[in-house]
Short mmCIF file of C-alpha atoms in Angstrom, two decimals:
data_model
loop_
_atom_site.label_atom_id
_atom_site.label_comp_id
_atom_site.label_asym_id
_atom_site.label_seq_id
_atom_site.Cartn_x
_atom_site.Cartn_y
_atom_site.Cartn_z
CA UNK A 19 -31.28 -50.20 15.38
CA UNK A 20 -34.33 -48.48 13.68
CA UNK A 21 -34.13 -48.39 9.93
CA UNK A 22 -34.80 -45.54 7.86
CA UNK A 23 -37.77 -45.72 5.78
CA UNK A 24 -36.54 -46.08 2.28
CA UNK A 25 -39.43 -42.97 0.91
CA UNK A 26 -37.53 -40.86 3.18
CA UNK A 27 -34.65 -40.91 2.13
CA UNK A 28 -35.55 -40.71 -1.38
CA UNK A 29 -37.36 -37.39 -0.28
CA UNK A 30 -33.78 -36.06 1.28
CA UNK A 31 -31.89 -36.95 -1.55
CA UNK A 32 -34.84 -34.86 -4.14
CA UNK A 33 -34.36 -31.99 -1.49
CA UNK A 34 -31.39 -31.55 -1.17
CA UNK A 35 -30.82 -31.38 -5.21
CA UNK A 36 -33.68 -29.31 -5.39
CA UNK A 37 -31.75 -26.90 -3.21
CA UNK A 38 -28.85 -26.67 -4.88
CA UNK A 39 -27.92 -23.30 -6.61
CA UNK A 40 -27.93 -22.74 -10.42
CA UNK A 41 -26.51 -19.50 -11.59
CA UNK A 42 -28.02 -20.29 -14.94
CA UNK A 43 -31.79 -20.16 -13.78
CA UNK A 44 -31.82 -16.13 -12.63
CA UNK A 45 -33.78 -13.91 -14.39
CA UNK A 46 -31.81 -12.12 -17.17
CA UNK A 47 -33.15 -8.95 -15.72
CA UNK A 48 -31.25 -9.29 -12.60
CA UNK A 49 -28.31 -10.57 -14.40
CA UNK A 50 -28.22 -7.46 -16.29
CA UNK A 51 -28.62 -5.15 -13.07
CA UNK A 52 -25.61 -7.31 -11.63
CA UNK A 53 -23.70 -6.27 -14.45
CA UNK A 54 -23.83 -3.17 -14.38
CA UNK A 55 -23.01 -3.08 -10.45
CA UNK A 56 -19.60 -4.81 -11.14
CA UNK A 57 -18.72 -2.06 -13.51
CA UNK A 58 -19.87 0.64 -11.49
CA UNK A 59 -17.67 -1.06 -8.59
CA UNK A 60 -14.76 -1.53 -10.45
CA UNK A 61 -15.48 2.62 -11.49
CA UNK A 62 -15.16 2.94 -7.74
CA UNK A 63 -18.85 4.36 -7.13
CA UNK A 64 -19.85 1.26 -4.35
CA UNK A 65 -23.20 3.56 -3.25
CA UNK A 66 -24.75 3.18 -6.75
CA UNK A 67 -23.24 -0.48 -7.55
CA UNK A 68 -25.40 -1.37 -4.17
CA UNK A 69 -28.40 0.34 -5.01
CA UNK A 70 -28.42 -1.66 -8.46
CA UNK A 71 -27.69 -5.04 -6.83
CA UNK A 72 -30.78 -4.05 -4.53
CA UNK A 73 -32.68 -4.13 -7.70
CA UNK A 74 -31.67 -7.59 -8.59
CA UNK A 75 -32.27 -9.52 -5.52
CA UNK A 76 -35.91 -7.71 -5.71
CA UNK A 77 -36.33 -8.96 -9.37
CA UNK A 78 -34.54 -12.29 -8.55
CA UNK A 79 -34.80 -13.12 -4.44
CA UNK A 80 -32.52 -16.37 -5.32
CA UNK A 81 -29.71 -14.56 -6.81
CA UNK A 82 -27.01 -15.71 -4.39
CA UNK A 83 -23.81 -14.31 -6.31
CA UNK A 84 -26.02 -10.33 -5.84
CA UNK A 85 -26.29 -11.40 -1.79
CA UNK A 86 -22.78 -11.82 -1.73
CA UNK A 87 -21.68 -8.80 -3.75
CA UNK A 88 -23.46 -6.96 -1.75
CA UNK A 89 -22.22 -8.54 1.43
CA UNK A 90 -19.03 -7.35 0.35
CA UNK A 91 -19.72 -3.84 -0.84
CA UNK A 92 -21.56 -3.11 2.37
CA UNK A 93 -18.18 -4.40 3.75
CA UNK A 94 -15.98 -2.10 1.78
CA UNK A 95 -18.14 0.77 3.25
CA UNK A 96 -17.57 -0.41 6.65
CA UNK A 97 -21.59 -1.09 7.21
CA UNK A 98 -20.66 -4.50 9.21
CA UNK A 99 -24.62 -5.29 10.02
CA UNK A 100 -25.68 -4.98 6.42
CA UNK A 101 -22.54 -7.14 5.11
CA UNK A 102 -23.36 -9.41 7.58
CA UNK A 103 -27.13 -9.67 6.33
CA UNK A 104 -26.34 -10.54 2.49
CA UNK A 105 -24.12 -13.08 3.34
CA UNK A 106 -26.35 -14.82 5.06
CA UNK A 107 -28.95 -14.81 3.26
CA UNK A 108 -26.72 -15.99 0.19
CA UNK A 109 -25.61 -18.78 2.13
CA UNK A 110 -29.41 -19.46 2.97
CA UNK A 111 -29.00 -20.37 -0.52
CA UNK A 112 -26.54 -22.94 -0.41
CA UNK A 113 -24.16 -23.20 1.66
CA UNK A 114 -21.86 -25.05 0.17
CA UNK A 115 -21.75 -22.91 -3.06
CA UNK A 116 -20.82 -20.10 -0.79
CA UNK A 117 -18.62 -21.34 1.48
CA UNK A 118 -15.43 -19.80 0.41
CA UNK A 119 -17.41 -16.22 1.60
CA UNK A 120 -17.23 -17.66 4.76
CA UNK A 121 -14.02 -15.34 5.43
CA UNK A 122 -15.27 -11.86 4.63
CA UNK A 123 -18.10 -12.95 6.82
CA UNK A 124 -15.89 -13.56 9.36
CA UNK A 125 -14.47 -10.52 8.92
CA UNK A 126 -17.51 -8.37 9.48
CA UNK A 127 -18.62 -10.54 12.24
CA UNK A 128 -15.32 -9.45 14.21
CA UNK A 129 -15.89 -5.68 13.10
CA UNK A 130 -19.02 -5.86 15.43
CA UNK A 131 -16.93 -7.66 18.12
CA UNK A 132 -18.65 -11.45 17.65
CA UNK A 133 -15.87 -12.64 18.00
CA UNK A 134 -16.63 -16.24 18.63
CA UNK A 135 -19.65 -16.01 15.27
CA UNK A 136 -16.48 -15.13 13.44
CA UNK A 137 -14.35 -18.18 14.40
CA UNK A 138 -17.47 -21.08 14.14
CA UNK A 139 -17.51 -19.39 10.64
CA UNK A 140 -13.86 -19.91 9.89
CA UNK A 141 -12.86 -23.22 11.75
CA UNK A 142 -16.37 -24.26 9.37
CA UNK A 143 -14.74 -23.29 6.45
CA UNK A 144 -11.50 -24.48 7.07
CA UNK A 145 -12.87 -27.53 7.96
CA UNK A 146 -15.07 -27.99 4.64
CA UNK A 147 -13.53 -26.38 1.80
CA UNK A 148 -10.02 -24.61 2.75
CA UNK A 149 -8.75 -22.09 0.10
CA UNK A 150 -6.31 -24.08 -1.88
CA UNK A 151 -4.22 -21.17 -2.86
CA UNK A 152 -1.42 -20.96 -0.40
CA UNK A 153 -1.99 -17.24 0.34
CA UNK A 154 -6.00 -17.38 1.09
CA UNK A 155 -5.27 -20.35 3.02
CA UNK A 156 -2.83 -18.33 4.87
CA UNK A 157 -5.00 -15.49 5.52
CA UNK A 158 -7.96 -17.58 6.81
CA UNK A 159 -5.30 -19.38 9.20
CA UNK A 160 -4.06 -15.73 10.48
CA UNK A 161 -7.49 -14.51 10.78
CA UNK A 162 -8.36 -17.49 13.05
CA UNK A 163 -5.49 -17.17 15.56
CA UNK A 164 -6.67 -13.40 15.49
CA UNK A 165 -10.54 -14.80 16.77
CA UNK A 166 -8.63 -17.03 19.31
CA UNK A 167 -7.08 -14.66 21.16
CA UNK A 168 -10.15 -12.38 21.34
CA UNK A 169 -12.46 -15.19 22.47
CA UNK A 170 -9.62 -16.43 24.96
CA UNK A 171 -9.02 -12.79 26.17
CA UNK A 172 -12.81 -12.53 26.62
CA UNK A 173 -12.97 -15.80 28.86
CA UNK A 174 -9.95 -14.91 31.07
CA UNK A 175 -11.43 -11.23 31.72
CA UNK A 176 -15.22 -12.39 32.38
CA UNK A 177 -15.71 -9.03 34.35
CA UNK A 178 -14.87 -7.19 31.29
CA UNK A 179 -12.71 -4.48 33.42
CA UNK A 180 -10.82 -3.46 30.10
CA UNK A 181 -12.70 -1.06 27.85
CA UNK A 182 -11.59 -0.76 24.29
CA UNK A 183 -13.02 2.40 22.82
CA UNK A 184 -11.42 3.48 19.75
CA UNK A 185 -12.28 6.95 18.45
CA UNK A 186 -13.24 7.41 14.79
CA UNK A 187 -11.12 10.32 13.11
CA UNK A 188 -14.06 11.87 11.46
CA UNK A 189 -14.28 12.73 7.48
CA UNK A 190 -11.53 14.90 8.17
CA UNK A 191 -9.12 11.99 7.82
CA UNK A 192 -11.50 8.83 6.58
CA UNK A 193 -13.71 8.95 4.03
CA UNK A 194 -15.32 6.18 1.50
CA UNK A 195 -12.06 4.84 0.59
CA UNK A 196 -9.98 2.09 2.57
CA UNK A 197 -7.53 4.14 4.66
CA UNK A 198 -4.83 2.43 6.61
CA UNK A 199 -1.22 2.35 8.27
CA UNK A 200 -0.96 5.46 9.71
CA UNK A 201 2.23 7.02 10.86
CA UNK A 202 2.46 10.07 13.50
CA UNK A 203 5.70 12.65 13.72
CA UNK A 204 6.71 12.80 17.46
CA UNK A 205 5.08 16.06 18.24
CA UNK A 206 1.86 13.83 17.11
CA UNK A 207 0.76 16.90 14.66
CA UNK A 208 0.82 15.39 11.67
CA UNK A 209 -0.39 12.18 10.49
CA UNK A 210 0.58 10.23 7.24
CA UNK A 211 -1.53 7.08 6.13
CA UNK A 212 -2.10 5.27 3.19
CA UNK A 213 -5.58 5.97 1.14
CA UNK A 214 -6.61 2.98 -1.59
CA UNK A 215 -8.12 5.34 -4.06
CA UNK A 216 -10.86 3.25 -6.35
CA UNK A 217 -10.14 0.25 -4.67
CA UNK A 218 -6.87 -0.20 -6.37
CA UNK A 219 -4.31 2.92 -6.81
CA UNK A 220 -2.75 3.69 -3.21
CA UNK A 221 -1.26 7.09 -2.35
CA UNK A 222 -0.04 8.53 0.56
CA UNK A 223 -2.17 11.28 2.29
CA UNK A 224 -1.41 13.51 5.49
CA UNK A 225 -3.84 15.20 8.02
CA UNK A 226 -2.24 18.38 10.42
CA UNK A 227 -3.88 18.46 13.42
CA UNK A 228 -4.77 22.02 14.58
CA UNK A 229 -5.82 22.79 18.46
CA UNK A 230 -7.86 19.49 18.93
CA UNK A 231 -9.04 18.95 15.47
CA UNK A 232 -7.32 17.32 12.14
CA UNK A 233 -7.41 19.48 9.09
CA UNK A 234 -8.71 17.75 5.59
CA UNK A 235 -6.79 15.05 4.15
CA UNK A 236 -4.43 16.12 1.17
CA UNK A 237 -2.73 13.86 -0.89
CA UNK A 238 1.65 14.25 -0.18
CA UNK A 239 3.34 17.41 -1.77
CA UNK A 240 6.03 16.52 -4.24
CA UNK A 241 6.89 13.71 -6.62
CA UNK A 242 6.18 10.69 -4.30
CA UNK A 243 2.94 9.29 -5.55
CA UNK A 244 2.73 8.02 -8.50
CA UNK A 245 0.16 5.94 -10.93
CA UNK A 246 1.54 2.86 -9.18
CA UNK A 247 0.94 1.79 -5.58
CA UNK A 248 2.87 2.83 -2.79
CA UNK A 249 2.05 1.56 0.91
CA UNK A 250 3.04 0.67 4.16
CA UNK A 251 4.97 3.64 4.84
CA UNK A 252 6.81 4.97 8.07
CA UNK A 253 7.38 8.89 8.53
CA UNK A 254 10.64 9.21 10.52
CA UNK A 255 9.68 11.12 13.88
CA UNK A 256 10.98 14.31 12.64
CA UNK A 257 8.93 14.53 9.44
CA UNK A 258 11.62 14.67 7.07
CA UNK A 259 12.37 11.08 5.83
CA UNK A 260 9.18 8.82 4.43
CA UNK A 261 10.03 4.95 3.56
CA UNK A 262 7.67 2.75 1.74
CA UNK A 263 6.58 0.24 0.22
CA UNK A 264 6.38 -0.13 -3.58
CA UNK A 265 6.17 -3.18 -6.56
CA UNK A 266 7.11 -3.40 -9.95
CA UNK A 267 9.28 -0.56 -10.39
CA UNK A 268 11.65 -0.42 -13.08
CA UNK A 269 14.31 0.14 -10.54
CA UNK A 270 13.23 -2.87 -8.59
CA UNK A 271 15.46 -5.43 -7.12
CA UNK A 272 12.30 -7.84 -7.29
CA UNK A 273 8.71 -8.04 -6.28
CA UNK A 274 8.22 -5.31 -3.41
CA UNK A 275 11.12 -3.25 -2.47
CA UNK A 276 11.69 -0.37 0.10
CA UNK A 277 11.95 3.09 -1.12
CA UNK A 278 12.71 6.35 0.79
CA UNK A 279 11.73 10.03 0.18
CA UNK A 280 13.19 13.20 1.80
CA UNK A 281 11.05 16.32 2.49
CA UNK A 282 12.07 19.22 -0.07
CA UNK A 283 10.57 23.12 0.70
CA UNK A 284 8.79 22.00 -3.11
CA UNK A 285 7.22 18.77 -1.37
CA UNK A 286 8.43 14.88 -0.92
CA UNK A 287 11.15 14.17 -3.30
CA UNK A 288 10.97 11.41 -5.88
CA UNK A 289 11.41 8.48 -4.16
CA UNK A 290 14.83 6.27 -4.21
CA UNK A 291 15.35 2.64 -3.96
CA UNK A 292 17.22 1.80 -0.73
CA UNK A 293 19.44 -0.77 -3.05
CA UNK A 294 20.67 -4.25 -2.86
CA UNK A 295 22.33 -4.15 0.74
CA UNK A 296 18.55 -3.32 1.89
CA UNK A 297 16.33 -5.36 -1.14
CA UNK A 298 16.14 -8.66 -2.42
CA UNK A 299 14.72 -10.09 -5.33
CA UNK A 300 11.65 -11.86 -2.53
CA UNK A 301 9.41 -9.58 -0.74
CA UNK A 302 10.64 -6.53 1.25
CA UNK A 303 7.81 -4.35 3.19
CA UNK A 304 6.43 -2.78 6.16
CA UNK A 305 9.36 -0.71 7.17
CA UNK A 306 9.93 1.34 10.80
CA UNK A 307 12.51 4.22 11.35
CA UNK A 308 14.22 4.51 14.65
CA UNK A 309 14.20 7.50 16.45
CA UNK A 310 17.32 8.70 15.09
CA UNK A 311 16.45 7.93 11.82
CA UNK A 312 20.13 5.19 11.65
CA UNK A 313 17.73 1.56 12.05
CA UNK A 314 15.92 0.49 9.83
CA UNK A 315 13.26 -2.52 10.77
CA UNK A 316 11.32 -4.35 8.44
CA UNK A 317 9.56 -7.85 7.20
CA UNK A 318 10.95 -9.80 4.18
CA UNK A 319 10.42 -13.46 2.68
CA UNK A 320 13.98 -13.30 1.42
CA UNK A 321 15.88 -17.00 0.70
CA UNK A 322 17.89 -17.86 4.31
CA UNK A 323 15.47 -16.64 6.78
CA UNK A 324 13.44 -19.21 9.11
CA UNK A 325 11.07 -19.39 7.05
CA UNK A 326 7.54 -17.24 5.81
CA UNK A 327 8.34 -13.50 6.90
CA UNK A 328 11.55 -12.61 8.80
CA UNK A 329 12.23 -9.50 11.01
CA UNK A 330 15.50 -7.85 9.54
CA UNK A 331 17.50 -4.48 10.50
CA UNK A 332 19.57 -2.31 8.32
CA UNK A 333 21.81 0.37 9.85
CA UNK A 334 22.92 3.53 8.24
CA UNK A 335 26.68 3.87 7.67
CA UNK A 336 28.32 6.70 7.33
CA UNK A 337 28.81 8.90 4.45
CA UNK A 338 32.37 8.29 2.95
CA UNK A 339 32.15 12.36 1.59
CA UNK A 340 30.74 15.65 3.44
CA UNK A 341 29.34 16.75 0.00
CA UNK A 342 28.74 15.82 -3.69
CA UNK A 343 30.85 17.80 -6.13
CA UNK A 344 29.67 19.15 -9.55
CA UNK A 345 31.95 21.05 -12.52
CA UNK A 346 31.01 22.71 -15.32
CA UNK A 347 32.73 23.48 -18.02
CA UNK A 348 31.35 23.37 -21.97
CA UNK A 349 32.36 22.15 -25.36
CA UNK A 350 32.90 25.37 -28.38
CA UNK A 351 32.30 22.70 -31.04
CA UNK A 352 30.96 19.27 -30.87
CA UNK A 353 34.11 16.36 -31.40
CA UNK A 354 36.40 19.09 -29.70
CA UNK A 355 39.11 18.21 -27.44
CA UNK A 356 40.17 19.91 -24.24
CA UNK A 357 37.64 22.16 -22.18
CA UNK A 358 37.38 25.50 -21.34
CA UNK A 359 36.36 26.65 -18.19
CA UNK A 360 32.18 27.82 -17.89
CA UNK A 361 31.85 31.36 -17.12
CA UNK A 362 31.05 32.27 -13.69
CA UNK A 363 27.05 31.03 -13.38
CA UNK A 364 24.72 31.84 -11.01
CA UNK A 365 25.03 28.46 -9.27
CA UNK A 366 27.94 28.85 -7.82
CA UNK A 367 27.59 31.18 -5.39
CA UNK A 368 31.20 32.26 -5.60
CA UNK A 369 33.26 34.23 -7.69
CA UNK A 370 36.53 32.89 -8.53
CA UNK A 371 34.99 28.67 -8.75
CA UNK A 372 32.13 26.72 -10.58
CA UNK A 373 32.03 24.13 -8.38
CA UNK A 374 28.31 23.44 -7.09
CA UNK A 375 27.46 21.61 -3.99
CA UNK A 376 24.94 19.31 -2.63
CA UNK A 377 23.72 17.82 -0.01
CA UNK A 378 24.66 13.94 0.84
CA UNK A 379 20.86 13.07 0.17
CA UNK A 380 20.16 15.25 -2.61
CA UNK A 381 19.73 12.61 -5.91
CA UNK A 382 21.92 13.89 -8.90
CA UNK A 383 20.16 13.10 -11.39
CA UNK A 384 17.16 15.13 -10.20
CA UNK A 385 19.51 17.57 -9.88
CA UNK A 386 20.75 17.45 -13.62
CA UNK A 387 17.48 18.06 -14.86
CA UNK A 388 16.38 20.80 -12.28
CA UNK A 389 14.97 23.71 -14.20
CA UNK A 390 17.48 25.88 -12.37
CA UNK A 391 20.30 24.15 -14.02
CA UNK A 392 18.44 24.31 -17.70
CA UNK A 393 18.11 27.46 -16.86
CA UNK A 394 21.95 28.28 -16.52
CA UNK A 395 22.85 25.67 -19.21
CA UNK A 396 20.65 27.84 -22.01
CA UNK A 397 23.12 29.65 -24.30
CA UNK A 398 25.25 26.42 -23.59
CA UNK A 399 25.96 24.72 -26.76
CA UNK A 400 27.51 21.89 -25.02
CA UNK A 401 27.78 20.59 -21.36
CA UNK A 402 29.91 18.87 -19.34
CA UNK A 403 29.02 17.32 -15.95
CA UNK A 404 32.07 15.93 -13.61
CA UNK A 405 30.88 14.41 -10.28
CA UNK A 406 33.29 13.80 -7.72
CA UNK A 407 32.75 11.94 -4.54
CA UNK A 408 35.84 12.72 -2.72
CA UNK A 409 36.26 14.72 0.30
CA UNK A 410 37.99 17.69 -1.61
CA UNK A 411 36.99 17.89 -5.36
CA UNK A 412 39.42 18.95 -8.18
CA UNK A 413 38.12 19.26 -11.79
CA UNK A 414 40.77 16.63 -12.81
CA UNK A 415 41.11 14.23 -10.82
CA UNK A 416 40.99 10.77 -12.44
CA UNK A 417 38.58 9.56 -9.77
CA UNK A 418 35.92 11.90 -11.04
CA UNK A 419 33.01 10.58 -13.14
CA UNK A 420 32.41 12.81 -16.57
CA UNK A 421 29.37 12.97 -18.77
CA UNK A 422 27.95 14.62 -21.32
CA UNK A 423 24.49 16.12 -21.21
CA UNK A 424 22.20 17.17 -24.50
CA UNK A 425 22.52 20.12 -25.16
CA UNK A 426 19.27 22.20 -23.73
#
């Protein structure tokens, strides 16, 4: 066996440490054009945060953490062959710095369809430095089996007879944002997806499609988006129920719950969580109405399941009333006792009762503060709200629920 000349490997060992990366020795220039690029990003404008990390790696060709930022930008903006450029020339760098960016390369690979580029990358990564937080090392693993099957696929269909040629929605619908999980009503005219405005707040948007075309994204009528993130949501197929996806809400069971919304002729109402028989205090997401609106489907990591995410089903029970009850009467004085009967108001539609009714889905306490009822409650010094949940409603009944209400 032929020995290695000791000189040699004395001129490895001073390469390969002369090729290792030191964030400390780029020009402060650069740094400072990197700088501002991250806050630009996080500001949401990605077209001028690239053009300044342009001017860094031109200052400062070395700068491998300005490669990779841009790899990722370009990635964000869905330009695959420019993401794909960065990162390699940051890990022309060193490769072992930037190994961890071995995913989102992967990723862009398989938006071009190099499909097996994009699993050498992965199994190499996996291989040399998996992510040792149990979700990245999760979504590496998911991403692989996803490269598997479209390598496999491509060597059991050599003569390539399937054609996969997915049609971009135009600006109509997609735009610089990350838009995702759409949802179609059955007559397939409108369209309901999630947008991820400034890379962070998601909101639900909707498209109409007229003749052949869809009309301008708007952002949902009504009180269902708010500052926090909603996702994942399924339209039932007749428009008129939304459920979702949302995380940290003060009426949370626990980490992501489901939440529904029912159209209004004012826009999607605010939304209500589906409760404990539906939530857990785990994860709860990616829900799917059946056709008649009584199934619901969807993927938790509740305690008792096999294990990871479980499929569950929830199915609507009947309503124990045909309508929700509400009587009015006031207070002359404050401390008072016994009631007097409200005059007649406008609400109630008849003359000899003041007993309003609701629908079975309409939430009381949005009706409570309606504007309409303010409205009727304004020369009111004092009210009094009785809700009854029986199938015939009587003002005294000791089964209904009283309250008192500031006066307006």
């Amino acid at each position: 066996m032929k020995k290695i000349p000791a000189l040699f490997i004395v001129l490895l060992i001073s390469t390969y440490c002369f090729a290792q990366y030191d964030p400390s020795k780029i020009n402060k220039k650069a740094v400072t054009l990197y700088t501002q690029a991250m806050q630009r990003a996080q500001s949401g404008n990605l077209i001028l945060a690239t053009g300044l990390l342009l001017q860094a790696v031109e200052i400062d060709n070395k700068y491998a953490e300005a490669y990779l930022s841009l790899g990722g930008m370009y990635g964000q903006l869905k330009n695959y062959k420019s993401s794909i450029t960065y990162y390699e020339k940051a890990f022309a760098l060193d490769a072992d710095y930037t190994m961890e960016f071995k995913l989102p390369y992967s990723i862009n690979l398989a938006g071009l369809g190099e499909f097996q580029k994009a699993l050498d990358a992965i199994n190499e990564m996996l291989e040399k430095r998996p992510p040792k937080n149990p979700t990245g090392l999760k979504a590496a693993q998911y991403r692989k089996r996803c490269y598997e099957f479209a390598v496999n696929y491509a060597k059991e269909h050599p003569t390539n007879d399937y054609v996969f040629t997915p049609k971009n929605l135009g600006d109509s619908v997609n735009s610089v944002e990350s838009e995702y999980w759409p949802s179609l009503t059955i007559d397939g005219k409108e369209l309901v997806f999630t947008r991820r405005l400034n890379n962070f707040n998601e909101d639900f948007f909707s498209s109409v499609l007229k003749k052949s075309n869809w009309d301008k994204a708007q952002k949902l009528k009504g009180n269902i988006n708010t500052r926090d993130n909603e996702a994942a949501q399924n339209i039932s197929l007749d428009g008129e129920w939304l459920v979702f996806t949302a995380n940290g809400r003060r009426d949370s069971w626990g980490g992501f719950d489901l939440y529904i919304s029912y159209l209004t002729p004012d826009g999607w109402s605010e939304a209500e969580n589906l409760g404990g028989k539906v939530n857990s205090d785990q994860w709860d997401s990616q829900p799917s109405l059946s056709p008649d609106k009584r199934d619901l489907y969807f993927a938790s990591r509740r305690f008792g399941g096999y294990g990871g995410s479980d499929l569950y089903v929830s199915h609507l029970q009947p309503s124990p009333f045909t309508s929700m009850c509400l009587w009015l009467t006031n207070w002359r004085a404050a401390g008072r006792e016994g009631a007097m009967p409200i005059r007649k108001t406008a609400l109630s539609k008849r003359a000899s009762s003041n007993l309003i009714r609701f629908s079975p889905v309409t939430p009381l306490r949005r009706a409570a503060s309606s504007n309409v009822l303010r409205n009727c409650f304004s020369n009111t010094p004092y009210v009094y709200l009785a809700f009854c949940f029986s199938r015939s409603c009587k003002a005294y009944s000791p089964k209904v629920l009283r309250f008192f209400v500031a006066p307006c």
